[in-house]
PDB file of C-alpha atoms in Angstrom:
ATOM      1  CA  UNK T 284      94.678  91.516 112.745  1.00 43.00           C
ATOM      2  CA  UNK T 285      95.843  91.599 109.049  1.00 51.00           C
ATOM      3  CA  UNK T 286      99.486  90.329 108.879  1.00 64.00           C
ATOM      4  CA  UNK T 287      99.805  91.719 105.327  1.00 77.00           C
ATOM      5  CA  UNK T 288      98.670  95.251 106.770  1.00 81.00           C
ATOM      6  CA  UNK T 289     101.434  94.983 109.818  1.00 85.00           C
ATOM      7  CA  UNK T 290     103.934  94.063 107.488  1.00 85.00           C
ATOM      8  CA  UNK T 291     102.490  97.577 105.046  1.00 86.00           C
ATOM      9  CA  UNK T 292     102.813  99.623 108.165  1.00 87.00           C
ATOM     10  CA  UNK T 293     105.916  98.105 109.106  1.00 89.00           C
ATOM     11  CA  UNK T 294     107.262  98.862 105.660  1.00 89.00           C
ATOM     12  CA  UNK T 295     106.158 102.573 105.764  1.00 87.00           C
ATOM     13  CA  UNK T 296     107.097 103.363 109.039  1.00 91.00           C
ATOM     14  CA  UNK T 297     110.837 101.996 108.265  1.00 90.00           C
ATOM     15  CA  UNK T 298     111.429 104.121 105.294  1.00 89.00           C
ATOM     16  CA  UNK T 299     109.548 107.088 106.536  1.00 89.00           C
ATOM     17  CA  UNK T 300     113.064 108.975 107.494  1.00 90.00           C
ATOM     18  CA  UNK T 301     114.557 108.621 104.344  1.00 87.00           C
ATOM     19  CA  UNK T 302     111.165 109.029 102.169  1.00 84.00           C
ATOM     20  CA  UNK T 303     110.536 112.024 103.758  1.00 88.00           C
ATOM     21  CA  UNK T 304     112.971 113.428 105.977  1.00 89.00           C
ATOM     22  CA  UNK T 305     111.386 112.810 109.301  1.00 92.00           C
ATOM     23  CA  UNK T 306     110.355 110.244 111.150  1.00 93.00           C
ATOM     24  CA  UNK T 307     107.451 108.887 112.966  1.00 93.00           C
ATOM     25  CA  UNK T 308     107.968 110.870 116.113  1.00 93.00           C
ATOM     26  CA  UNK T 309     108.985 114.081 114.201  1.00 94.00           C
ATOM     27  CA  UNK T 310     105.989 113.588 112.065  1.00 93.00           C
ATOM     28  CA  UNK T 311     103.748 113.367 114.800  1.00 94.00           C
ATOM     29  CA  UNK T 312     105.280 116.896 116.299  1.00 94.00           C
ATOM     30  CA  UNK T 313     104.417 118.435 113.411  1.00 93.00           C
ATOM     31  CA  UNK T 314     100.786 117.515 112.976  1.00 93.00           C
ATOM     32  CA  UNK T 315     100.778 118.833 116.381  1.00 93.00           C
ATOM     33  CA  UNK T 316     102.800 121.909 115.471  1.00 92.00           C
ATOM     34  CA  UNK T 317     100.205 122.599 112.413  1.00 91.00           C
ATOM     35  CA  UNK T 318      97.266 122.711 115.013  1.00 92.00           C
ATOM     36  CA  UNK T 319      94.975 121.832 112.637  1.00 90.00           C
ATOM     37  CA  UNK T 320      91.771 120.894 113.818  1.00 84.00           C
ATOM     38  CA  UNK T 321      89.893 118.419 111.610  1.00 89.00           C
ATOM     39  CA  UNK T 322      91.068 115.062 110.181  1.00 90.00           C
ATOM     40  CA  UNK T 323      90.489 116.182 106.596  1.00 90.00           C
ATOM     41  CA  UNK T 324      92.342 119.366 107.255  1.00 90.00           C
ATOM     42  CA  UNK T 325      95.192 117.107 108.686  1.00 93.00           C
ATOM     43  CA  UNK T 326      95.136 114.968 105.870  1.00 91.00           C
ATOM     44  CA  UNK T 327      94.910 118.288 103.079  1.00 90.00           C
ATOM     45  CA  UNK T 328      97.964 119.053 105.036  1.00 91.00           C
ATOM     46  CA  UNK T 329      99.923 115.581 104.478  1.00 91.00           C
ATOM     47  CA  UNK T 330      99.202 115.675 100.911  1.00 88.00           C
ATOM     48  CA  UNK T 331     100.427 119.202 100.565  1.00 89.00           C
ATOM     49  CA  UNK T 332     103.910 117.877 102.164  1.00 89.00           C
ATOM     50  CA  UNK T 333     104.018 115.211  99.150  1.00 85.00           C
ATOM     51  CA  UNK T 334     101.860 112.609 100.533  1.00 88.00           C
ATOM     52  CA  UNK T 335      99.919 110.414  98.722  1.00 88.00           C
ATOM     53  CA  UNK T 336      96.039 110.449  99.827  1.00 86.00           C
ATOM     54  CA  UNK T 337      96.118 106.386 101.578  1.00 84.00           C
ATOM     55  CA  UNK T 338      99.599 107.091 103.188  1.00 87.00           C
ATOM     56  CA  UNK T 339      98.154 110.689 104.269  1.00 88.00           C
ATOM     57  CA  UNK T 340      95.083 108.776 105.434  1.00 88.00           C
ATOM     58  CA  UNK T 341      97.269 106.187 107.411  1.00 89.00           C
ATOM     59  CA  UNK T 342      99.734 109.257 109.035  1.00 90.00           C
ATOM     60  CA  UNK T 343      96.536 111.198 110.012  1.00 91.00           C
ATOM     61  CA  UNK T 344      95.023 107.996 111.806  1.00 90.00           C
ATOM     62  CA  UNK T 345      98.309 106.786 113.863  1.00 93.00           C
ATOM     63  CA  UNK T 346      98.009 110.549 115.049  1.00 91.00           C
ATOM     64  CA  UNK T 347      94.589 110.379 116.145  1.00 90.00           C
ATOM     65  CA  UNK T 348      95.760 107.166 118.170  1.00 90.00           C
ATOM     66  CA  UNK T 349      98.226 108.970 119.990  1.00 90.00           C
ATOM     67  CA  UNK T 350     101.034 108.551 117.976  1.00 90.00           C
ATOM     68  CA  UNK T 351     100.538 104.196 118.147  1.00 91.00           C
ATOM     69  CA  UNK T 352     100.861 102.515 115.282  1.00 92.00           C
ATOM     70  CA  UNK T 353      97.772 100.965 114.108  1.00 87.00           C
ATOM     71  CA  UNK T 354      98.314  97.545 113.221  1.00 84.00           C
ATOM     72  CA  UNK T 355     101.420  97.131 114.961  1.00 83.00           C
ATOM     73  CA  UNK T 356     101.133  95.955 118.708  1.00 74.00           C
ATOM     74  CA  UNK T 357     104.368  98.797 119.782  1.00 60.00           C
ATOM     75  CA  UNK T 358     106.025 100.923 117.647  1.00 56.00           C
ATOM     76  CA  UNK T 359     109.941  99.195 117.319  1.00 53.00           C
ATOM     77  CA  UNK T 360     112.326 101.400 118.651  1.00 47.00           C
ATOM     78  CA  UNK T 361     114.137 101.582 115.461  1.00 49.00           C
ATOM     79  CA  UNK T 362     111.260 103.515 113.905  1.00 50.00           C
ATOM     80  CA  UNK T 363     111.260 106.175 116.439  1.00 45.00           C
ATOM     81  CA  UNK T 364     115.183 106.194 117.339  1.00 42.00           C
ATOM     82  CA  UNK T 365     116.183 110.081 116.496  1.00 45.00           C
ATOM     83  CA  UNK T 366     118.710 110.762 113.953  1.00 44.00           C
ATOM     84  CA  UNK T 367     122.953 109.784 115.035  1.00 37.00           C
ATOM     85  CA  UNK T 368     124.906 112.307 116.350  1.00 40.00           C
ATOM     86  CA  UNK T 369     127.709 113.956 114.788  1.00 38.00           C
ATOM     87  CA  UNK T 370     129.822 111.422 116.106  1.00 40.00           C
ATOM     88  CA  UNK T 371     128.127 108.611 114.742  1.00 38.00           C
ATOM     89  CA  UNK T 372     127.145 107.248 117.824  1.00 35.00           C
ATOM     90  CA  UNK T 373     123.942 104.823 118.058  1.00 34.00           C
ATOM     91  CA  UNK T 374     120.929 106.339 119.618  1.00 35.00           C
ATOM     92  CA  UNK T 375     119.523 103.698 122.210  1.00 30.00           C
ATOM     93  CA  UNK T 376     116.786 104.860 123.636  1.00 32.00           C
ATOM     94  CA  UNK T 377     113.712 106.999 121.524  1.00 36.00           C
ATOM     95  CA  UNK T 378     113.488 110.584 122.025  1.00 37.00           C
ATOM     96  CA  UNK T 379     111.568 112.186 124.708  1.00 39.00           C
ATOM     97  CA  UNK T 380     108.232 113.795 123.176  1.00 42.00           C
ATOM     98  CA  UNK T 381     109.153 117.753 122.006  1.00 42.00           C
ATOM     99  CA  UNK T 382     108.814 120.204 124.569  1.00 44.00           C
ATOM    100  CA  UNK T 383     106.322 122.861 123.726  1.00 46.00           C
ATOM    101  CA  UNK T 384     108.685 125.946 124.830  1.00 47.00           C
ATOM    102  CA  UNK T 385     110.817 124.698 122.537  1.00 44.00           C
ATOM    103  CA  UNK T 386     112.117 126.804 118.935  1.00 46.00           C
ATOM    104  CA  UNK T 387     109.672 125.219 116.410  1.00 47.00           C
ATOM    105  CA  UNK T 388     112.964 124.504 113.675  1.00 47.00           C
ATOM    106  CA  UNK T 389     111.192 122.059 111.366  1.00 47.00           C
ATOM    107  CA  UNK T 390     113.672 119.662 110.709  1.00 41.00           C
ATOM    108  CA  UNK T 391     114.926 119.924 107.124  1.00 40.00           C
ATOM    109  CA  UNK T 392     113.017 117.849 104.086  1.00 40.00           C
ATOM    110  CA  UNK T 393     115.107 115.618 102.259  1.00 36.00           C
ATOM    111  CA  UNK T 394     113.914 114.637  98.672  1.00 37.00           C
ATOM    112  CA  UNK T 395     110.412 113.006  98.370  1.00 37.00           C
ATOM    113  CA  UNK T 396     110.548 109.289  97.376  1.00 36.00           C
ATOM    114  CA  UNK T 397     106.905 108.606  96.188  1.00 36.00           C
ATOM    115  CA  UNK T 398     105.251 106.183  98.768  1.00 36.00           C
ATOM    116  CA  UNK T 399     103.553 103.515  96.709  1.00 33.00           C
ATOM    117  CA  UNK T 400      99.404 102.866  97.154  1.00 33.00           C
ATOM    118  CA  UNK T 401      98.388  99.748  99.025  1.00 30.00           C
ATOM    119  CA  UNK T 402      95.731  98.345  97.336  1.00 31.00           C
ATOM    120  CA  UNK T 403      95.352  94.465  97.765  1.00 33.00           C
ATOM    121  CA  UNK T 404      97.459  92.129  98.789  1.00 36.00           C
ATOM    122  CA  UNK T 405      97.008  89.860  96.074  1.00 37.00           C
ATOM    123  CA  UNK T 406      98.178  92.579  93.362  1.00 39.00           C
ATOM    124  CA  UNK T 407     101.388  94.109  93.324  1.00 40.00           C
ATOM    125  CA  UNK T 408     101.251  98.323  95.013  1.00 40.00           C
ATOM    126  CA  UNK T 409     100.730 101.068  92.408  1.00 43.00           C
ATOM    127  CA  UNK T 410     102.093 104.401  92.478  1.00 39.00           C
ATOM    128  CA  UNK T 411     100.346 107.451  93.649  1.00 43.00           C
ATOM    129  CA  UNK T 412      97.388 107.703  92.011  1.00 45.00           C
ATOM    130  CA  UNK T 413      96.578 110.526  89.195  1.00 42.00           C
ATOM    131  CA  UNK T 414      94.801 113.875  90.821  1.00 47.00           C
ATOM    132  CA  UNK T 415      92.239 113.634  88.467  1.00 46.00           C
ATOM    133  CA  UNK T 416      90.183 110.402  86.405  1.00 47.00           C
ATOM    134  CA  UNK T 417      92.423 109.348  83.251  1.00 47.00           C
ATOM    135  CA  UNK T 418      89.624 109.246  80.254  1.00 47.00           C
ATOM    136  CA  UNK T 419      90.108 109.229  77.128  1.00 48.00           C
ATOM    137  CA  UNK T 420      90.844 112.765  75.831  1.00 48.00           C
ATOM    138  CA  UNK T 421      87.207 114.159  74.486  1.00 49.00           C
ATOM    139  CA  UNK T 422      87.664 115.935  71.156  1.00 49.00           C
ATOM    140  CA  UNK T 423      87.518 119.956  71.767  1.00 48.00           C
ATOM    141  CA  UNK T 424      84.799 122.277  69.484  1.00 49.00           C
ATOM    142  CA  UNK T 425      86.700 122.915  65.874  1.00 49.00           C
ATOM    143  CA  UNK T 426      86.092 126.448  66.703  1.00 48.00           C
ATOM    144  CA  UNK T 427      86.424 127.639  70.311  1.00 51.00           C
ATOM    145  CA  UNK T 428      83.271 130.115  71.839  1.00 48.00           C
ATOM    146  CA  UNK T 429      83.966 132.610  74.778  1.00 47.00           C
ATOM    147  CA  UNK T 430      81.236 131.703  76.785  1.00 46.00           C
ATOM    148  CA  UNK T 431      79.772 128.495  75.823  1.00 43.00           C
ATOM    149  CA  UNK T 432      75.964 127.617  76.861  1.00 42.00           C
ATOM    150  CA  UNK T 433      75.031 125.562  79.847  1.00 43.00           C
ATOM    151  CA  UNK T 434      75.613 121.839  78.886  1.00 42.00           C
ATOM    152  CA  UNK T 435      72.499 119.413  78.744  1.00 40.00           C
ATOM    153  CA  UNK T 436      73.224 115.974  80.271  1.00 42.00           C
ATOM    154  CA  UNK T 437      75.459 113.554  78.001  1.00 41.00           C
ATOM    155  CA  UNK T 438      73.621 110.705  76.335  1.00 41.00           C
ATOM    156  CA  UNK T 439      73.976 107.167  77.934  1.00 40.00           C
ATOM    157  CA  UNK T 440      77.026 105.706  76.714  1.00 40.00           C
ATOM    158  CA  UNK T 441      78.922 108.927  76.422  1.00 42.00           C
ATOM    159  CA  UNK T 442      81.633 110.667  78.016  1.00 50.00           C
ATOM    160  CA  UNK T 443      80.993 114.104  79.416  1.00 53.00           C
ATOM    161  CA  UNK T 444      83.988 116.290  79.264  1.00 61.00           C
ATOM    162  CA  UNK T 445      86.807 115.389  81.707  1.00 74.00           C
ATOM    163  CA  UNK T 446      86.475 119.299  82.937  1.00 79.00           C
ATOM    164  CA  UNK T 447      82.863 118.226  84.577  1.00 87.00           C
ATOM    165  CA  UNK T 448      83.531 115.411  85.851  1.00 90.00           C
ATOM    166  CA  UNK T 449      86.663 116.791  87.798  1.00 89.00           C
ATOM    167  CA  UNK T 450      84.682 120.157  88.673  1.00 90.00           C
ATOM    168  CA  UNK T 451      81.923 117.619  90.206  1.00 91.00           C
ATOM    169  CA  UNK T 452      84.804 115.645  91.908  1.00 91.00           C
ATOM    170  CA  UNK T 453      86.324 118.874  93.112  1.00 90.00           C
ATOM    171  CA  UNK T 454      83.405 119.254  95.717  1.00 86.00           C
ATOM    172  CA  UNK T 455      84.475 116.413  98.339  1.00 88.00           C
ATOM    173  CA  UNK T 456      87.689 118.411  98.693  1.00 88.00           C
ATOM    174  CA  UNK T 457      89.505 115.970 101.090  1.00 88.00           C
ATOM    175  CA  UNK T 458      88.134 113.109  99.040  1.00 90.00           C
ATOM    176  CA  UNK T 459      88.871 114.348  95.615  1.00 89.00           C
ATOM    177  CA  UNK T 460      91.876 112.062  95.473  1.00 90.00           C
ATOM    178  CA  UNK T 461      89.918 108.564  96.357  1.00 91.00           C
ATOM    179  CA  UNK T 462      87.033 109.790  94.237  1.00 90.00           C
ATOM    180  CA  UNK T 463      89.409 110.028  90.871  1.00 90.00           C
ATOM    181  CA  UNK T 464      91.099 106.712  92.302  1.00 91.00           C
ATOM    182  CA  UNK T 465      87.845 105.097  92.448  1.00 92.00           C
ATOM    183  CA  UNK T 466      87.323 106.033  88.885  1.00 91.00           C
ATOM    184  CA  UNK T 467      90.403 105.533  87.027  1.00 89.00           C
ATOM    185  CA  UNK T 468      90.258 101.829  88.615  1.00 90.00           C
ATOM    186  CA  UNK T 469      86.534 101.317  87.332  1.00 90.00           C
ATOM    187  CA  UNK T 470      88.057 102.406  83.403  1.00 87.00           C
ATOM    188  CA  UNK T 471      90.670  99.935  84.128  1.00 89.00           C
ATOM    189  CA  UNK T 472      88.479  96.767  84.946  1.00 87.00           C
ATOM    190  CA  UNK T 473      85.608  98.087  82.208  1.00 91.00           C
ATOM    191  CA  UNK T 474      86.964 100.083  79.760  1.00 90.00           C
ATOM    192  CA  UNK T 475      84.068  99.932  77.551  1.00 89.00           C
ATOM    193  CA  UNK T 476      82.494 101.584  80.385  1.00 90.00           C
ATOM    194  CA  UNK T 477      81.198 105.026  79.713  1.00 91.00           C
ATOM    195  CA  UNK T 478      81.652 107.677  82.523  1.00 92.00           C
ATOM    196  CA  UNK T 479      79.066 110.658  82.904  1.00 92.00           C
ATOM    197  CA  UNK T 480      78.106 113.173  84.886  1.00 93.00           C
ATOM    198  CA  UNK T 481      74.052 112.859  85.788  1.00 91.00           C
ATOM    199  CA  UNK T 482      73.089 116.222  87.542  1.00 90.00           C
ATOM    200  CA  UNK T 483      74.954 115.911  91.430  1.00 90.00           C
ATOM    201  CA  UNK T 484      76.663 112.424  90.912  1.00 93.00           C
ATOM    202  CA  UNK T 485      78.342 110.085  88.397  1.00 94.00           C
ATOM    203  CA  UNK T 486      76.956 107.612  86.400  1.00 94.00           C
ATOM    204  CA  UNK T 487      78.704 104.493  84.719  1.00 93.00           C
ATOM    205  CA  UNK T 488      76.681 102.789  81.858  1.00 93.00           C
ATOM    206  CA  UNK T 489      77.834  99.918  79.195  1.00 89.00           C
ATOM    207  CA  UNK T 490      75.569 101.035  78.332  1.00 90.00           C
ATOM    208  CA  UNK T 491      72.557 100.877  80.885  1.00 92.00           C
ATOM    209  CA  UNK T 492      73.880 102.247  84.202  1.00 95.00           C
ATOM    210  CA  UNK T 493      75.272 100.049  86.641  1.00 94.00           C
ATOM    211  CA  UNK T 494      77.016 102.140  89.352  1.00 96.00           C
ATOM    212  CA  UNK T 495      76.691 105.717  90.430  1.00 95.00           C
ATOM    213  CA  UNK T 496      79.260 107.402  92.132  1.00 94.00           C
ATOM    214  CA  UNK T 497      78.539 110.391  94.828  1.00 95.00           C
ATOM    215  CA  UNK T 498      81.615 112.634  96.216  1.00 93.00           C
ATOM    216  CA  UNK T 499      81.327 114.331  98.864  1.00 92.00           C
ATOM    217  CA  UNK T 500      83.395 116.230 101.443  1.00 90.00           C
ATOM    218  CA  UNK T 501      81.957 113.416 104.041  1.00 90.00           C
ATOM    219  CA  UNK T 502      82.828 110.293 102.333  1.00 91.00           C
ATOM    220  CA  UNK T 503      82.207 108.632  98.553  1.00 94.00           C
ATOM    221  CA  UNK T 504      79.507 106.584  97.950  1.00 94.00           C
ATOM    222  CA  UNK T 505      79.333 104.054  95.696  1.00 95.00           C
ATOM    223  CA  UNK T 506      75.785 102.748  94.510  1.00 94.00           C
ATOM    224  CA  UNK T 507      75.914  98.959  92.671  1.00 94.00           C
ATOM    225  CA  UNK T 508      73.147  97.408  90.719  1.00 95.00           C
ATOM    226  CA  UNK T 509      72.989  93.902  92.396  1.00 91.00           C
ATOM    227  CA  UNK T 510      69.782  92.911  91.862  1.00 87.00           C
ATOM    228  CA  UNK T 511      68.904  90.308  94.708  1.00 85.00           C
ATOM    229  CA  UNK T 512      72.792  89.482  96.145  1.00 87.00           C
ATOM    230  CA  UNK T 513      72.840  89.698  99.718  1.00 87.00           C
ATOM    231  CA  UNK T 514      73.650  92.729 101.466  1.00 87.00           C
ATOM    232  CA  UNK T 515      76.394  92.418 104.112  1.00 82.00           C
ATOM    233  CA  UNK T 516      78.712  94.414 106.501  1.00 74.00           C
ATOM    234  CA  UNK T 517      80.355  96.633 103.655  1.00 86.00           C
ATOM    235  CA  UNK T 518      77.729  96.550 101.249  1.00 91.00           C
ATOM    236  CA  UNK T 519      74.499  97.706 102.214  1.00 92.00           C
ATOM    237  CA  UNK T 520      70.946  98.955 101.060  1.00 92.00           C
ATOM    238  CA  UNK T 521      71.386 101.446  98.499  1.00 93.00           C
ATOM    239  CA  UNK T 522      70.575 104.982 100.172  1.00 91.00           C
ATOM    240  CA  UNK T 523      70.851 108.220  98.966  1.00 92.00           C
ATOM    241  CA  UNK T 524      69.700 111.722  99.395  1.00 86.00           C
ATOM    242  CA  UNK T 525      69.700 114.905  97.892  1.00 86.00           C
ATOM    243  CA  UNK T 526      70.565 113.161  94.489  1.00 89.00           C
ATOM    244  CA  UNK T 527      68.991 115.086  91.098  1.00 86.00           C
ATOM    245  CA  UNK T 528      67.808 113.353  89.119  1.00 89.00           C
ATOM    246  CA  UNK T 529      67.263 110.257  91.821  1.00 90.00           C
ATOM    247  CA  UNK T 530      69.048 106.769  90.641  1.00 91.00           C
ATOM    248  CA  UNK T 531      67.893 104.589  88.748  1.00 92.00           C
ATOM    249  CA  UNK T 532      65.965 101.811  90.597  1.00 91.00           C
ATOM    250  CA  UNK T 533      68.066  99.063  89.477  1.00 92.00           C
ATOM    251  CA  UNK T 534      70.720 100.491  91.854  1.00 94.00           C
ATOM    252  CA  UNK T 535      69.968  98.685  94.870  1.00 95.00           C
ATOM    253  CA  UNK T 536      73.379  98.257  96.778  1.00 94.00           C
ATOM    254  CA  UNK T 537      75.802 100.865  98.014  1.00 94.00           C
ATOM    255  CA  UNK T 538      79.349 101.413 100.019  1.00 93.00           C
ATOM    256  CA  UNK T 539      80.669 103.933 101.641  1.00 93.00           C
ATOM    257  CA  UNK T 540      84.559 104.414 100.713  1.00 94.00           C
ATOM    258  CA  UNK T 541      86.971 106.574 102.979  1.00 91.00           C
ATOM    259  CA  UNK T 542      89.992 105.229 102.320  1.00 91.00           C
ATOM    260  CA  UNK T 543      91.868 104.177  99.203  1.00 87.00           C
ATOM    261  CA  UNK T 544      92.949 100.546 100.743  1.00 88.00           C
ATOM    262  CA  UNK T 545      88.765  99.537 100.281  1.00 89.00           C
ATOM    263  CA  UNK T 546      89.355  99.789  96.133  1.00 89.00           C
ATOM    264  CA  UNK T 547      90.314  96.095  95.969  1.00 87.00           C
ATOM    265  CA  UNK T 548      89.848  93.003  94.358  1.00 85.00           C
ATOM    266  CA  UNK T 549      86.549  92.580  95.849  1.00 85.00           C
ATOM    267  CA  UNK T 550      85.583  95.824  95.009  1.00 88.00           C
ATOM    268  CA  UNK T 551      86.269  95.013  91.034  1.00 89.00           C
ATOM    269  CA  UNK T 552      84.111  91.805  91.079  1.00 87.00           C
ATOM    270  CA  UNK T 553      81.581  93.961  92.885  1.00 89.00           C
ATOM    271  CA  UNK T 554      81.682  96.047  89.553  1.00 92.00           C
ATOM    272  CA  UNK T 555      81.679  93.520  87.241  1.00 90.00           C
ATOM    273  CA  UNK T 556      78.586  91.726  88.714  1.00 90.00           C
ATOM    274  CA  UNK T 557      76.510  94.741  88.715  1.00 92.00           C
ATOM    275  CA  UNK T 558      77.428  95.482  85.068  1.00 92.00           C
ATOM    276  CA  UNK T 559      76.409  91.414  84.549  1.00 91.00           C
ATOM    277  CA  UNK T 560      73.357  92.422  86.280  1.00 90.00           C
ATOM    278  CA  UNK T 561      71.671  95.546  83.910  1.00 93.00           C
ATOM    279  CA  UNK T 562      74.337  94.661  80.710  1.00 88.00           C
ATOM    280  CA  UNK T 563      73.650  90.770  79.446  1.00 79.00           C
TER     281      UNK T 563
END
């Protein structure tokens, strides 16, 4: 197992209490208090308490394993030791789990402290990540009509409004988040890339398209142009449906994404080689 990833979950665990207010144990009593029954509506829920989408993510997982850690072999008593006494005497044993019969009195939040993204360990953590794609700002009609016409498709090599591209993003409603993650880190590795939205899905062009993007409220899929490279465990045979108009045939490789720690520094060279690929 990842050390890097033990020490990240080590880390977050640690400073969940004063991040957030509550603890492991008193987080997991109140996923379990929000009876909530998907994971998406579990992790909707996180982010409306202040979490970031790949912390959210991570909470919502150690949850559906039973309140264990994920990377960590135990959880270390000193993330699940409940808050001293008025006294000021140290707690030395963890709390018994909450009793159901119980007054639900959620415990009280103390300020948010941003929880920083994990995104690779060779690069330094960023901060939460925007809610929607940061492009350029696209120049607004000189004079504004009430009810503009339906748009036609955006040449290659231009930018559709950022409007569509977030009312397109908007649809994988859990996902939203990684899907504007996804593309603010694409602009960041090409930004002579141009960003467009192609009928149901995304297209990125410098200026032939190399990568397509496709949210949905299941996962995001990310189609490459990479020609004849191999495919292996993460990055398979380019398959889509329900895309219109299709893709282009020189997208030929595709991977799913789910959760924000898989936009990495592999994932950038995987971008750059399939804009090598269709761009010489």
């Amino acid at each position: 197992m990842s050390t890097d990833y033990e020490d990240k979950e080590r880390e977050f665990l640690e400073y969940l209490k004063a991040d957030t207010g509550r603890d492991l144990a008193e987080w997991m009593h109140a996923i379990r208090e929000a009876d909530l029954a998907h994971r998406n509506e579990i992790i909707d829920w996180l982010r409306q308490q202040g979490f970031i989408f790949s912390w959210a993510s991570w909470l919502e997982r150690i949850h559906h394993n039973g309140g264990r850690p994920i990377y960590l072999d135990a959880t270390p008593p000193s993330l699940t030791a409940p808050p001293r006494s008025t006294s000021d005497a140290p707690a030395t044993t963890a709390p018994p789990p909450p009793k159901a019969d119980k007054p639900k009195t959620p415990a009280p939040k103390a300020p948010f402290r941003p929880v920083l993204v994990y995104t690779a360990a060779s690069k330094p953590a960023q901060t939460e990540m925007a809610p929607t794609p940061t492009e350029p700002p696209v120049p607004t009609p000189s004079a504004p009509r009430p009810t503009p016409p339906p748009q036609a498709p955006a040449p290659a090599g231009s930018l559709n409004p950022i409007s569509d591209i977030t009312a397109l993003i908007g649809k994988a409603k859990a996902y939203a988040p990684l899907a504007s993650f996804v593309l603010r880190t694409l602009r960041e590795a090409l930004p002579d890339a141009s960003i467009q939205v192609t009928g149901n899905h995304i297209s990125c062009g410098a200026p032939e398209t190399f990568a397509i993007l496709v949210p949905s409220a299941k996962d995001i899929k990310l189609g490459l142009a990479l020609a004849e490279a191999p495919f292996e465990r993460n990055v398979v045979r380019a398959k889509f449906s329900n895309l219109s108009p299709g893709p282009p045939k020189s997208i030929t490789h595709m991977l799913v994404l789910t959760d924000a720690r898989q936009i990495d520094s592999g994932l950038l060279d995987l971008l750059r080689s399939a804009n090598a690929s269709v761009n010489r």
